[in-house]
mmCIF file of C-alpha atoms in Angstrom:
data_model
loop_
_atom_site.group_PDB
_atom_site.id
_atom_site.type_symbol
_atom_site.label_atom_id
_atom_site.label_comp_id
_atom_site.label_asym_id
_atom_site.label_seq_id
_atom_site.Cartn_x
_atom_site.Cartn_y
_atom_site.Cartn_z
ATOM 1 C CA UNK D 205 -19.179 17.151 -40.649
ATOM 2 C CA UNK D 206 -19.171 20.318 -38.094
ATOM 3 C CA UNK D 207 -19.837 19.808 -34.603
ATOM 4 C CA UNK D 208 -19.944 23.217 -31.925
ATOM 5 C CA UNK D 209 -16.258 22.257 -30.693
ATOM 6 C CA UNK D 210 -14.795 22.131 -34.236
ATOM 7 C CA UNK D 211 -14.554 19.560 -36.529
ATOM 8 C CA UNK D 212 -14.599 15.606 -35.299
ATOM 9 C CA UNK D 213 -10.755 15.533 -36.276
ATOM 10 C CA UNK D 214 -9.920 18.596 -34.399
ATOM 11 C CA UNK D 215 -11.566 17.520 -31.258
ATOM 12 C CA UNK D 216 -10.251 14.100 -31.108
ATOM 13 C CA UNK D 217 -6.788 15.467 -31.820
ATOM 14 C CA UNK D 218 -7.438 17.663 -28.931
ATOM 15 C CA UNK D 219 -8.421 14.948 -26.796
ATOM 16 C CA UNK D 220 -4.857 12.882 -27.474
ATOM 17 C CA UNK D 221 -2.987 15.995 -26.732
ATOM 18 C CA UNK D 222 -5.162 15.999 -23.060
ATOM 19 C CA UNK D 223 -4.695 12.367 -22.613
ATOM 20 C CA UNK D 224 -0.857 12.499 -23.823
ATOM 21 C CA UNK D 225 -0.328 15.899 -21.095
ATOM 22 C CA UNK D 226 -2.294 13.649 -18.201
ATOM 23 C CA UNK D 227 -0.674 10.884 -18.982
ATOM 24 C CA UNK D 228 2.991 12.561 -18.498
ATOM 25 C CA UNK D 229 1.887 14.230 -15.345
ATOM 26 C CA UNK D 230 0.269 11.117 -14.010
ATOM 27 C CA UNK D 231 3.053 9.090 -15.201
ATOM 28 C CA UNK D 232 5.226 11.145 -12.718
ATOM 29 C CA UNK D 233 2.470 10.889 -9.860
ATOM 30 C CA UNK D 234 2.895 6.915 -10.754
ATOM 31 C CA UNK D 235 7.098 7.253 -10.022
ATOM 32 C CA UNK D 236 6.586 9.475 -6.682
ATOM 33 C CA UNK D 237 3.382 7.280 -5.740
ATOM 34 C CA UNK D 238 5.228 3.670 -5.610
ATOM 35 C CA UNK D 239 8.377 5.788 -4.858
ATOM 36 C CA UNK D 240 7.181 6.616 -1.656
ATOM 37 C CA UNK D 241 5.251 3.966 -1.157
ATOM 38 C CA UNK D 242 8.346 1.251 -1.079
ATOM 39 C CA UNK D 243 10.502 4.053 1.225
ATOM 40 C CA UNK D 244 7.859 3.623 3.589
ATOM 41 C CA UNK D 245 7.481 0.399 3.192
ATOM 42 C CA UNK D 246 11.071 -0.719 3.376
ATOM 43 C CA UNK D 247 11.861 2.149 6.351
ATOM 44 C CA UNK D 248 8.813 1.915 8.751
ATOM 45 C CA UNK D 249 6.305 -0.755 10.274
ATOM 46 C CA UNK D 250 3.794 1.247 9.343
ATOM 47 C CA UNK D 251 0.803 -1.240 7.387
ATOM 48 C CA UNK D 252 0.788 -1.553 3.714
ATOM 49 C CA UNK D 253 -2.475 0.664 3.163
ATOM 50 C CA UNK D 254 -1.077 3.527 5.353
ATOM 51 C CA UNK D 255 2.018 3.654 3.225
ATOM 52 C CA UNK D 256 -0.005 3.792 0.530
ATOM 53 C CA UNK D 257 -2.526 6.342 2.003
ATOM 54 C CA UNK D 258 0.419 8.767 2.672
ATOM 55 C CA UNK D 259 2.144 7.996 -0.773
ATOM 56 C CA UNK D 260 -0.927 8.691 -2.869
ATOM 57 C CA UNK D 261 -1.384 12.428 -0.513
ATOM 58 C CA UNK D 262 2.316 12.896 -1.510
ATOM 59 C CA UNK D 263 1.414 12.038 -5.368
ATOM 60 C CA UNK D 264 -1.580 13.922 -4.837
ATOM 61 C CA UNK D 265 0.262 17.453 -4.479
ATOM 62 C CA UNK D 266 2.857 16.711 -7.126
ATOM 63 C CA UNK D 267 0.235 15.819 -9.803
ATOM 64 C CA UNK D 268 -1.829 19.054 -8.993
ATOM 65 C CA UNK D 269 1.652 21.188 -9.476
ATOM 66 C CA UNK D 270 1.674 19.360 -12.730
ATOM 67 C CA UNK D 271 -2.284 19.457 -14.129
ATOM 68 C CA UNK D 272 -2.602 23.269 -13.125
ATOM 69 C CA UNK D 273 0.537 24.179 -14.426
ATOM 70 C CA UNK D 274 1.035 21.924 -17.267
ATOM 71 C CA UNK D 275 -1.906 19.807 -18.775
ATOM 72 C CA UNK D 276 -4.301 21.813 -17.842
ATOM 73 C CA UNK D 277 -2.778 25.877 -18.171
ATOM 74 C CA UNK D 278 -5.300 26.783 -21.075
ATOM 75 C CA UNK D 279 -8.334 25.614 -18.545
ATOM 76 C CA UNK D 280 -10.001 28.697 -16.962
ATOM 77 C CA UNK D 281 -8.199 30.107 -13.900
ATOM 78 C CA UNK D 282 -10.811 31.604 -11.634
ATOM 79 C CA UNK D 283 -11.909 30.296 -8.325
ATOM 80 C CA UNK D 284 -8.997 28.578 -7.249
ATOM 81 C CA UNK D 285 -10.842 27.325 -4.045
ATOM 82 C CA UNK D 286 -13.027 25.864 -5.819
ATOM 83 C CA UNK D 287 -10.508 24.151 -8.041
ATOM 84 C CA UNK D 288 -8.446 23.140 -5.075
ATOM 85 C CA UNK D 289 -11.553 21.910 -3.132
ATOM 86 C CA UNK D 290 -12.995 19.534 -6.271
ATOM 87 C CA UNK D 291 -9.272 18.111 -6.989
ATOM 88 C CA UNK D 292 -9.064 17.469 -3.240
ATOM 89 C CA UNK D 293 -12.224 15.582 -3.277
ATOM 90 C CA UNK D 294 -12.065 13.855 -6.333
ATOM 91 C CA UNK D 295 -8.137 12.970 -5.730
ATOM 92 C CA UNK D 296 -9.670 11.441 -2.411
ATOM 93 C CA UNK D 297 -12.383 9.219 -3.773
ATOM 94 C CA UNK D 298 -8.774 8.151 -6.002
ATOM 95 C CA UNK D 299 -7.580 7.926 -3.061
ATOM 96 C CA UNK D 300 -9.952 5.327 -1.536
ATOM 97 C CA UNK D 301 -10.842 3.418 -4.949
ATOM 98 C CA UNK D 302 -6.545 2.696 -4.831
ATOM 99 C CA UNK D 303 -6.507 1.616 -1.500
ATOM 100 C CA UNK D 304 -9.720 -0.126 -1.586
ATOM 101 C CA UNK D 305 -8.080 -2.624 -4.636
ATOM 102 C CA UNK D 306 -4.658 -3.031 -2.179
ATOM 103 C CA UNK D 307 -7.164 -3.083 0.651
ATOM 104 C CA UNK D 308 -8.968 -6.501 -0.893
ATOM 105 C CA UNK D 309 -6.028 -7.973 -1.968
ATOM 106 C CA UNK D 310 -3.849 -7.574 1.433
ATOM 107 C CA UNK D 311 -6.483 -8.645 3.915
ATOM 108 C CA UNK D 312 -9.136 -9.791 1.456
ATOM 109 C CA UNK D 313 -6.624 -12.660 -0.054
ATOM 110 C CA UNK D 314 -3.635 -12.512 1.756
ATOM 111 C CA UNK D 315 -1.415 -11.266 -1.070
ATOM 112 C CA UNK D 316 0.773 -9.126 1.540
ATOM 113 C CA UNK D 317 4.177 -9.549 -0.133
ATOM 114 C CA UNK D 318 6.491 -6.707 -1.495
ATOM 115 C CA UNK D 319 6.076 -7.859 -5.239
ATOM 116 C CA UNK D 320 2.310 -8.264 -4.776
ATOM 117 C CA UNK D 321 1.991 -5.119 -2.780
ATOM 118 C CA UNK D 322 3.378 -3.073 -5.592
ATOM 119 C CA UNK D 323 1.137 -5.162 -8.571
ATOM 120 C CA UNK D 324 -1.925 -4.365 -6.835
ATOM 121 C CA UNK D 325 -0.963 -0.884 -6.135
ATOM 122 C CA UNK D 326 -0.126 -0.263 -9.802
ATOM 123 C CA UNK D 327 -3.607 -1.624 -10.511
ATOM 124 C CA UNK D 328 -5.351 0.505 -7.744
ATOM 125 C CA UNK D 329 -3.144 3.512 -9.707
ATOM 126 C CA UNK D 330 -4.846 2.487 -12.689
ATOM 127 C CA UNK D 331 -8.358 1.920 -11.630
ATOM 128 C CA UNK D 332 -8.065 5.527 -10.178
ATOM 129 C CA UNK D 333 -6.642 6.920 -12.728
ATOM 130 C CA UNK D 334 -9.712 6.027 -14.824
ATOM 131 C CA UNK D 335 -12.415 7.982 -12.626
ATOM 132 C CA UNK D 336 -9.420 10.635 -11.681
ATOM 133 C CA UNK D 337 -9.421 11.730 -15.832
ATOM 134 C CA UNK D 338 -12.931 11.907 -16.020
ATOM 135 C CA UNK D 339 -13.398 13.983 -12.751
ATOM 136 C CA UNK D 340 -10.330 16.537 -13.145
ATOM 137 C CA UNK D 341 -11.332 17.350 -16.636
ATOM 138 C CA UNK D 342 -15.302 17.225 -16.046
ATOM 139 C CA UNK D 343 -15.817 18.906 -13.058
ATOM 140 C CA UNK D 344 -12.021 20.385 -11.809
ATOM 141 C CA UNK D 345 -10.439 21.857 -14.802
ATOM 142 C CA UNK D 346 -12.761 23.144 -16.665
ATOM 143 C CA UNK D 347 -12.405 24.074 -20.760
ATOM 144 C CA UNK D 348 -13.047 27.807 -21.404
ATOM 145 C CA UNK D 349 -15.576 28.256 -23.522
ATOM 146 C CA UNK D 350 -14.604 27.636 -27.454
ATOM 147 C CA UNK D 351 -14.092 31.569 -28.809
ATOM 148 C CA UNK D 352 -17.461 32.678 -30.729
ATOM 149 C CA UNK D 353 -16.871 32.336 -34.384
ATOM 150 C CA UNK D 354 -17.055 35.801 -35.913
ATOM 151 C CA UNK D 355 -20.622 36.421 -37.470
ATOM 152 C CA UNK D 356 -20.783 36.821 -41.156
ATOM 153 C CA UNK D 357 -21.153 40.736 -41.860
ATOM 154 C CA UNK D 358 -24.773 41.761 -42.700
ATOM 155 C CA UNK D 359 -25.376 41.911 -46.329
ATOM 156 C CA UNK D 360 -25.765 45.448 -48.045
ATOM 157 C CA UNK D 361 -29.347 45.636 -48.446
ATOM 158 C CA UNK D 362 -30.358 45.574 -52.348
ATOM 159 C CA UNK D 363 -30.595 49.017 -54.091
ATOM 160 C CA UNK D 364 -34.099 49.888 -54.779
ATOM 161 C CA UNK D 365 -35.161 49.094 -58.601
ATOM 162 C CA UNK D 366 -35.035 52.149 -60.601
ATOM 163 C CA UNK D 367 -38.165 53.299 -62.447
ATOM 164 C CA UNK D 368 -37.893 52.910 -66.298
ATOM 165 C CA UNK D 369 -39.237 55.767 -67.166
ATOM 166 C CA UNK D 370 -39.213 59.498 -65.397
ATOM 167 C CA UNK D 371 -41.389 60.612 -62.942
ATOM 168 C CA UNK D 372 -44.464 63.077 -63.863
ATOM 169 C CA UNK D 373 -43.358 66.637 -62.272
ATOM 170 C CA UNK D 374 -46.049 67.478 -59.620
ATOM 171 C CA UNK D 375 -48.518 70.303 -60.882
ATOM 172 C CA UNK D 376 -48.561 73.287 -58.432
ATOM 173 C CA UNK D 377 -51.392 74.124 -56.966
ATOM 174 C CA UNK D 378 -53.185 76.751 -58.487
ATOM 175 C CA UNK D 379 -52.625 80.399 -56.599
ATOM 176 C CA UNK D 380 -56.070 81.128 -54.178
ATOM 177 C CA UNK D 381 -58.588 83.735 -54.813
ATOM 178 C CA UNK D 382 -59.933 85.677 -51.971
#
């Protein structure tokens, strides 16, 4: 079975090799992301969502270093504004779906301790991640159109039958009297 993109095989090994390059960049973003998030935490007074505010910005630029230049270098390359501008606002509605799960479970339940911090951090990381895939590769990093499949060559048309037998000559006309 063909589809546009290539066979159903093809495309879903394609899609393991995007989800296996995310994964290693966002895997990284995950490190700096509670990295940064625990300095803070263990450093400053600052309030557990504000660490994690400025940790996710600081994962933020580290992952786009890693999705432009890494998972996502075969994606088209024009109108870096624009790309800069949609990762910017999708990484910010990641941004608030993260700290809206650490957000609930700090002052929603109470769970305000280092280990439960971090759990519900990983798990705002996760939830984000979900909508963060679907938004980078829908609407930031766009495929490049799948190279046009070279047309078959028009056929030869068919030689014209030959007659079976020879053509009558042509009288000439007869010469004029005047």
């Amino acid at each position: 079975m063909s589809t546009p993109g290539g066979s159903v095989v093809e495309r879903v090994r394609g899609l393991v090799r995007e989800v296996a390059k995310f994964g290693a960049v966002g895997g990284l973003g995950v490190l700096v992301n509670l990295g940064v998030f625990n300095l803070i935490r263990n450093t400053t007074d600052l309030q557990v969502v504000r660490a994690s505010v400025i940790a996710t910005v600081v994962a933020i630029a580290t992952n786009y270093i890693g999705f432009r230049y890494f998972a996502y270098r075969d994606r088209a390359k024009s109108g870096r504004t624009r790309e800069l501008v949609l990762f910017a606002a999708f990484s910010g509605i990641g941004l608030v779906i993260e700290s809206g799960v650490l957000y609930t479970a700090t002052y929603g339940f109470g769970w305000d301790g280092p280990l439960a911090s971090n759990v519900f951090k990983f798990i705002g990381i996760g939830t984000a991640t979900v909508f963060r895939f679907w938004s980078y590769r829908t609407w930031v990093f766009k495929a490049l159109p799948a190279p046009a499949e070279p047309s078959e060559p028009m056929p030869e048309p068919a030689p014209l039958p030959k007659p079976d037998r020879r053509p009558e000559p042509i009288p000439e006309p007869a010469p004029a009297n005047n």
